[in-house]
Coordinates of C-alpha atoms in Angstrom, one line a residue:
K1 CA 54.7 38.6 -8.4
I2 CA 52.8 41.7 -7.7
F3 CA 55.9 43.4 -6.1
V4 CA 57.9 42.6 -8.9
A5 CA 55.6 43.7 -11.2
L6 CA 54.7 47.1 -9.5
L7 CA 58.7 47.6 -9.0
L8 CA 59.0 47.3 -13.0
L9 CA 56.4 49.9 -13.4
F10 CA 57.9 51.9 -11.0
E11 CA 61.2 51.8 -12.6
L12 CA 59.8 52.3 -16.3
Q13 CA 58.9 55.9 -14.8
V14 CA 55.3 55.4 -14.3
F15 CA 55.9 56.9 -10.9
A16 CA 59.8 57.5 -10.9
A17 CA 59.8 60.8 -13.5
P18 CA 61.8 63.0 -13.2
E19 CA 64.0 61.2 -11.0
T20 CA 66.9 59.1 -12.5
D21 CA 66.6 55.5 -11.8
V22 CA 67.9 51.9 -12.1
L23 CA 67.2 51.5 -15.9
H24 CA 69.0 55.1 -16.6
A25 CA 72.4 53.5 -16.2
P26 CA 73.3 52.9 -19.9
E27 CA 72.1 56.4 -20.7
M28 CA 74.1 58.0 -17.9
V29 CA 77.2 56.3 -19.3
A30 CA 76.7 57.2 -22.8
L31 CA 76.0 60.9 -21.6
V32 CA 79.1 61.3 -19.2
R33 CA 81.7 58.9 -21.1
Q34 CA 84.1 58.7 -18.1
H35 CA 84.1 57.1 -14.5
P36 CA 82.5 59.6 -11.9
P37 CA 84.2 61.4 -9.5
L38 CA 83.3 60.0 -5.8
P39 CA 84.3 60.7 -2.3
P40 CA 87.3 58.8 -1.0
V41 CA 84.9 56.4 0.9
T42 CA 82.8 55.7 -1.7
P43 CA 83.6 52.2 -3.5
R44 CA 84.8 52.6 -7.1
L45 CA 82.1 50.1 -8.8
T46 CA 82.8 51.4 -12.4
L47 CA 86.4 50.6 -12.2
L48 CA 85.6 47.0 -11.5
L49 CA 82.2 46.8 -13.8
M50 CA 83.6 49.1 -16.7
P51 CA 87.2 48.6 -16.9
G52 CA 88.7 51.0 -19.2
L53 CA 85.9 53.3 -19.6
S54 CA 86.7 56.3 -21.6
D55 CA 85.3 58.3 -24.3
A56 CA 86.2 55.9 -26.9
S57 CA 84.8 52.6 -25.3
A58 CA 81.6 54.6 -23.8
D59 CA 79.5 53.4 -26.4
F60 CA 80.5 49.7 -26.0
W61 CA 79.8 49.9 -22.2
A62 CA 76.5 51.7 -22.4
G63 CA 75.5 48.9 -25.1
A64 CA 76.4 46.3 -22.8
L65 CA 74.6 47.9 -19.9
A66 CA 71.5 48.1 -22.3
F67 CA 71.9 44.4 -23.1
L68 CA 71.7 43.6 -19.5
R69 CA 68.7 45.8 -18.9
N70 CA 66.9 43.9 -21.7
V71 CA 67.8 40.8 -20.0
L72 CA 66.4 42.2 -16.6
L73 CA 63.0 43.2 -18.7
A74 CA 62.9 39.7 -20.3
S75 CA 63.6 37.6 -17.2
W76 CA 61.2 39.2 -14.9
C77 CA 58.5 39.3 -17.3
A78 CA 58.9 35.7 -18.0
F79 CA 58.8 35.2 -14.0
L80 CA 55.5 37.3 -14.2
A81 CA 54.2 35.3 -17.0
C82 CA 55.1 31.6 -15.9
P83 CA 53.4 29.8 -13.6
Y84 CA 55.1 29.5 -10.0
R85 CA 57.7 26.5 -9.9
A86 CA 60.5 26.7 -7.5
T87 CA 63.5 25.9 -9.9
L88 CA 62.5 27.8 -13.1
S89 CA 60.9 30.8 -11.1
G90 CA 63.5 31.3 -8.7
F91 CA 66.2 31.2 -11.7
L92 CA 64.2 33.6 -13.7
Y93 CA 64.4 36.0 -10.5
L94 CA 67.8 35.5 -9.8
I95 CA 68.6 36.7 -13.2
G96 CA 66.9 39.9 -13.1
A97 CA 67.8 40.4 -9.5
F98 CA 71.6 40.1 -10.7
A99 CA 71.0 42.5 -13.6
Y100 CA 68.7 44.8 -11.2
S101 CA 71.6 45.0 -8.7
V102 CA 74.5 45.7 -11.4
L103 CA 72.3 48.5 -13.0
G104 CA 71.4 50.1 -9.9
S105 CA 74.9 50.2 -8.7
V106 CA 76.2 52.0 -11.9
A107 CA 73.2 54.6 -11.8
L108 CA 74.0 55.0 -8.0
Q109 CA 77.9 56.0 -9.0
Y110 CA 76.5 58.7 -11.3
N111 CA 73.9 59.9 -9.2
L112 CA 74.9 59.8 -5.4
G113 CA 71.5 59.5 -3.3
H114 CA 70.0 57.3 -0.7
S115 CA 66.7 56.2 -2.5
T116 CA 67.7 53.1 -4.4
Q117 CA 70.0 51.6 -1.6
A118 CA 67.2 49.6 0.3
M119 CA 66.1 48.1 -2.8
L120 CA 69.4 47.3 -4.3
I121 CA 69.9 45.3 -0.6
F122 CA 66.6 43.6 -0.7
V123 CA 66.0 42.4 -4.4
P124 CA 69.2 40.2 -4.2
M125 CA 68.5 38.8 -0.4
A126 CA 64.9 37.8 -1.7
S127 CA 66.4 35.5 -4.0
Y128 CA 67.4 33.3 -1.3
A129 CA 63.5 32.8 -0.6
F130 CA 62.2 32.5 -3.9
I131 CA 63.1 29.0 -4.5
S132 CA 60.9 28.0 -1.6
L133 CA 58.0 30.4 -1.6
E134 CA 55.9 27.4 -1.0
S135 CA 57.4 27.2 2.8
E136 CA 55.8 29.2 5.3
R137 CA 59.5 29.4 6.8
A138 CA 60.8 31.0 3.9
T139 CA 58.0 33.9 3.3
A140 CA 58.0 34.5 6.8
W141 CA 62.0 34.9 6.6
L142 CA 61.4 37.0 3.6
R143 CA 59.2 39.7 5.4
K144 CA 61.1 39.5 8.4
V145 CA 64.4 40.4 6.8
L146 CA 62.7 43.0 5.0
L147 CA 61.5 44.7 8.4
H148 CA 64.4 43.8 10.5
C149 CA 67.4 44.1 8.2
V150 CA 66.7 46.6 5.7
L151 CA 63.8 49.0 6.5
A152 CA 64.3 49.5 10.4
P153 CA 68.1 50.0 10.2
L154 CA 67.9 52.3 7.1
Y155 CA 65.4 54.6 9.2
L156 CA 66.7 54.3 12.5
F157 CA 70.4 55.4 11.3
A158 CA 68.8 58.1 9.3
G159 CA 67.6 59.4 12.5
I160 CA 70.9 58.5 14.5
A161 CA 72.7 60.7 11.4
K162 CA 70.5 63.5 12.0
I163 CA 71.2 63.5 15.7
R164 CA 75.1 63.2 15.4
H165 CA 75.5 65.9 12.8
V166 CA 72.8 68.2 13.6
G167 CA 72.1 67.5 17.4
L168 CA 68.7 66.9 19.0
I169 CA 67.0 70.1 19.6
P170 CA 68.0 71.2 16.0
M171 CA 66.3 68.1 14.7
L172 CA 63.0 68.6 16.6
D173 CA 62.6 72.4 16.1
G174 CA 61.5 72.0 12.6
E175 CA 64.1 74.3 10.6
W176 CA 65.7 71.4 8.7
I177 CA 61.9 70.7 7.6
G178 CA 61.3 74.0 6.4
K179 CA 64.6 74.1 4.4
T180 CA 64.0 70.9 2.7
L181 CA 60.5 72.1 1.6
E182 CA 61.8 75.4 0.1
P183 CA 62.2 74.1 -3.4
T184 CA 59.0 73.9 -4.8
G185 CA 60.0 72.8 -8.5
R186 CA 58.8 69.4 -8.1
T187 CA 55.6 69.8 -5.8
V188 CA 52.3 69.2 -6.4
W189 CA 51.0 72.1 -4.4
P190 CA 53.4 74.8 -3.8
G191 CA 51.2 76.7 -1.5
V192 CA 50.9 73.7 0.9
N193 CA 54.7 73.8 1.0
E194 CA 54.6 77.4 1.8
L195 CA 52.1 76.6 4.7
L196 CA 53.9 73.7 6.0
Q197 CA 57.0 75.9 6.3
A198 CA 55.3 77.8 9.3
R199 CA 56.6 77.1 12.7
P200 CA 53.9 75.2 14.2
F201 CA 53.3 72.8 11.4
A202 CA 57.3 72.3 10.9
V203 CA 57.7 71.6 14.0
L204 CA 54.9 68.7 14.1
M205 CA 56.5 67.4 10.8
A206 CA 59.8 67.1 12.5
L207 CA 57.9 65.4 15.7
G208 CA 56.6 63.1 13.2
N209 CA 59.9 62.4 11.2
F210 CA 61.6 61.7 14.4
V211 CA 58.9 59.1 15.5
M212 CA 59.5 57.7 11.9
E213 CA 63.1 57.3 12.1
I214 CA 63.7 56.8 15.7
G215 CA 60.8 55.5 18.0
L216 CA 59.1 53.1 15.5
P217 CA 62.2 51.4 14.4
L218 CA 63.5 51.1 17.8
L219 CA 60.2 49.3 18.7
V220 CA 60.3 47.2 16.1
L221 CA 63.9 46.0 16.4
F222 CA 63.6 45.5 20.3
Q223 CA 60.0 44.7 21.1
T224 CA 59.9 40.8 20.8
T225 CA 57.2 39.8 23.2
P226 CA 54.4 39.3 23.3
R227 CA 54.2 38.3 19.6
S228 CA 51.0 40.2 19.1
A229 CA 52.4 43.5 20.3
H230 CA 55.5 43.1 18.3
W231 CA 53.4 42.8 15.0
V232 CA 51.3 45.8 16.0
W233 CA 54.4 47.9 16.0
C234 CA 55.7 46.3 12.8
A235 CA 52.3 47.0 11.2
L236 CA 52.1 50.7 12.7
F237 CA 55.9 51.3 11.4
A238 CA 54.9 49.9 7.8
M239 CA 51.7 52.0 7.7
F240 CA 53.3 55.3 9.0
G241 CA 55.9 54.7 6.5
F242 CA 53.7 54.4 3.7
V243 CA 51.7 57.6 4.4
F244 CA 55.1 59.5 4.9
H245 CA 56.4 58.8 1.6
V246 CA 53.0 59.4 0.0
L247 CA 53.3 62.8 1.4
I248 CA 56.5 63.3 0.4
F249 CA 55.6 62.4 -3.2
F250 CA 53.3 65.0 -3.1
L251 CA 55.5 67.7 -1.6
I252 CA 59.1 67.0 -2.8
G253 CA 59.2 64.4 -5.4
P254 CA 59.1 60.7 -6.1
N255 CA 62.7 60.1 -4.9
F256 CA 61.6 57.6 -1.9
M257 CA 58.4 55.8 -3.7
R258 CA 60.4 52.4 -4.0
M259 CA 59.9 52.7 -0.3
C260 CA 56.1 52.3 -0.6
L261 CA 56.3 48.9 -2.5
M262 CA 58.8 47.5 0.5
F263 CA 56.2 48.7 3.1
I264 CA 53.3 47.2 1.3
L265 CA 55.2 43.6 0.9
A266 CA 56.1 44.2 4.7
L267 CA 52.3 44.3 5.9
N268 CA 51.8 41.1 3.7
P269 CA 48.0 42.2 2.3
L270 CA 47.5 38.9 0.6
G271 CA 48.0 37.1 3.9
I272 CA 45.0 39.3 5.1
V273 CA 42.9 38.7 2.2
A274 CA 43.6 35.1 1.4
P275 CA 45.2 33.6 4.7
G276 CA 47.3 30.3 3.8
K277 CA 46.6 26.7 5.2
E278 CA 48.1 25.9 8.6
S279 CA 51.2 23.8 8.5
P280 CA 50.5 20.5 9.7
K281 CA 51.7 19.9 13.2
R282 CA 54.5 17.5 13.6
Q283 CA 54.6 14.7 16.4
V284 CA 56.5 16.1 19.4
P285 CA 58.7 13.2 21.1
L286 CA 57.8 12.4 24.7
S287 CA 61.4 13.9 25.7
E288 CA 60.4 17.2 24.3
K289 CA 57.1 17.0 25.9
R290 CA 58.7 16.1 29.5
T291 CA 61.3 19.1 29.3
G292 CA 58.9 21.4 27.9
T293 CA 61.1 22.3 24.7
V294 CA 60.5 21.7 21.2
Q295 CA 63.6 21.4 19.0
M296 CA 63.5 23.1 15.5
V297 CA 65.0 21.2 12.7
L298 CA 67.1 23.7 10.4
S299 CA 67.8 22.9 6.9
N300 CA 71.0 24.2 5.0
A301 CA 68.8 26.5 3.3
D302 CA 67.6 28.1 6.6
R303 CA 71.2 28.4 7.9
L304 CA 72.2 30.2 4.7
R305 CA 69.3 32.6 5.0
G306 CA 69.9 33.2 8.6
L307 CA 73.9 34.2 7.7
F308 CA 72.9 36.6 4.9
A309 CA 70.5 38.1 7.0
T310 CA 73.0 38.7 10.0
A311 CA 75.5 40.0 7.6
A312 CA 73.1 42.4 6.2
F313 CA 71.7 43.7 9.6
L314 CA 75.6 44.0 11.0
S315 CA 76.5 46.0 7.6
W316 CA 74.2 49.1 9.1
F317 CA 76.5 48.8 12.3
L318 CA 79.7 48.7 10.5
V319 CA 79.1 51.6 8.2
Q320 CA 78.2 53.7 11.3
Y321 CA 81.0 52.9 13.5
S322 CA 83.5 53.4 10.7
G323 CA 81.9 56.7 10.1
D324 CA 82.5 57.3 13.9
L325 CA 86.0 56.4 14.0
L326 CA 87.0 58.6 10.8
H327 CA 85.4 61.5 12.7
L328 CA 86.7 60.9 16.1
S329 CA 90.3 60.1 15.0
G330 CA 90.5 63.5 13.1
L331 CA 90.8 62.2 9.5
Y332 CA 87.6 64.2 8.8
A333 CA 85.9 67.3 10.2
W334 CA 82.6 66.9 11.7
D335 CA 81.0 68.5 8.7
E336 CA 82.7 66.3 6.2
E337 CA 80.6 63.3 4.8
T338 CA 82.2 59.9 5.1
D339 CA 79.2 58.0 3.3
P340 CA 80.3 55.3 1.2
Y341 CA 76.7 55.2 -0.2
W342 CA 77.1 51.6 -1.5
P343 CA 76.0 49.1 -0.5
V344 CA 74.9 50.7 2.7
P345 CA 74.6 54.6 3.1
E346 CA 75.4 56.3 6.2
L347 CA 73.2 59.5 6.1
S348 CA 70.2 58.7 3.9
M349 CA 66.9 60.7 4.1
F350 CA 67.2 64.6 3.2
Q351 CA 70.6 64.6 3.4
V352 CA 72.8 66.4 1.2
N353 CA 75.7 68.1 2.9
L354 CA 76.8 68.8 6.4
G355 CA 77.6 71.9 8.2
S356 CA 78.8 74.9 6.5
K357 CA 78.3 72.8 2.9
A358 CA 74.4 72.3 3.7
Q359 CA 72.2 73.0 0.7
S360 CA 68.7 73.3 1.6
T361 CA 68.9 70.6 4.1
F362 CA 70.8 70.5 7.3
R363 CA 72.1 73.6 9.3
G364 CA 73.6 73.3 12.5
P365 CA 76.6 73.3 15.1
G366 CA 76.8 69.8 14.7
W367 CA 76.5 68.4 18.2
L368 CA 77.9 64.9 18.8

C-alpha cells in the first residue's frame, strides 16, 4: 500500500515535474490529435487502442482516457482506504493496474523514452501476487521478480547496449557522462554539473555507472549461493541504485525517479522493521528424511506466477537478440536504433541517438 501511495504521489507531479508521465496521456492526445510518428520497430499501440484517431475524434479519445484516469485514481484510492481482503483488494488493484498500463503505454507512444517501462512491466505483474499477499511465498516471489525479472535485466542490458554501440573504452573514459551533464536547464546546482564534467570526476562517474549497469546486475542474476551472500549483493544493488537515481534527480532531472520506488520495495524495509511470523513447519515424511530431499507442493497460482516471471525475463533477451540480428543482417546500420520501446526497451538509460545522430549522449565509433 505504501508503494502504491508513493507511486500515485509521484504520478500526480510531486516529484515528476517537468517530465511528462502516465497521467498526461489524455492531454497528449488532445494536443497532438493524431497517431504519433514512430520508428518501424516500435509497436503502433495507438492504432489498436484508439482506432480512427483524427482531429475530429481526438476529443472523444481524450475524454475516454480521462475517464480511464479517473478509474485508476478511484480504484487505487479505494485499495488504499479499504482493509486488505484478498479478493476485494486484488480486484481493486487489478483495475488500477490495467488503467495504469493503458495510460502509460499511450503516453509512451507520444514521448518515447526509457523511464516508464520498468514500472509498466512490474505494476501488472504484481497483480499475480496481490490476491495472496498473506502468503510468504507470494510476497517473496513479488520481490524476487522485481529484482530478477525487471530491475537487474533493465540495468544489465542498458550497460550491454552502451558496450555494443559505443565500446568498452569510450564507456569508461567519461566522455559520454560529460555530454550528458552539459544541459543544465533542470539541474539543481549548475556549478556541480560543470565540476563533474572535468576528467577525473567524469571517469569516476563512468566507473560507477559501469558497476551499476554491468557488475552488480550480473552478481544479482548469477550469484545464487550461499543465500546470505546473494542477498547481500541484492541489497547492495538496490541501495546503489537508489543513491544513483537520487543523484540523477539533482544533476539531470526526475526522469528515473520511479526506479527509486522500486528499489525501496526490493529492499523490503517493512520486513526489517516488523518481521513477519515464521511459517508453520510441515511434517516431513519418513521417505523424504531418508533420501534427504524435501518435496515442495506447488499450487496453480505458483505455476502461473512462475510462467509469467519466466516470460518477462526472457523478453529482455528476445529484444536484444532481435536487435543484434537486425544489425548483423545489414537491415540496419550500426548507428540506427532498433529500439521497440514497448513493452521492453533495448537501449535505456541516457540514450537518445547513436553514432552520427547522437545528441548530447553517446558519441563513438560503435565497436561491436
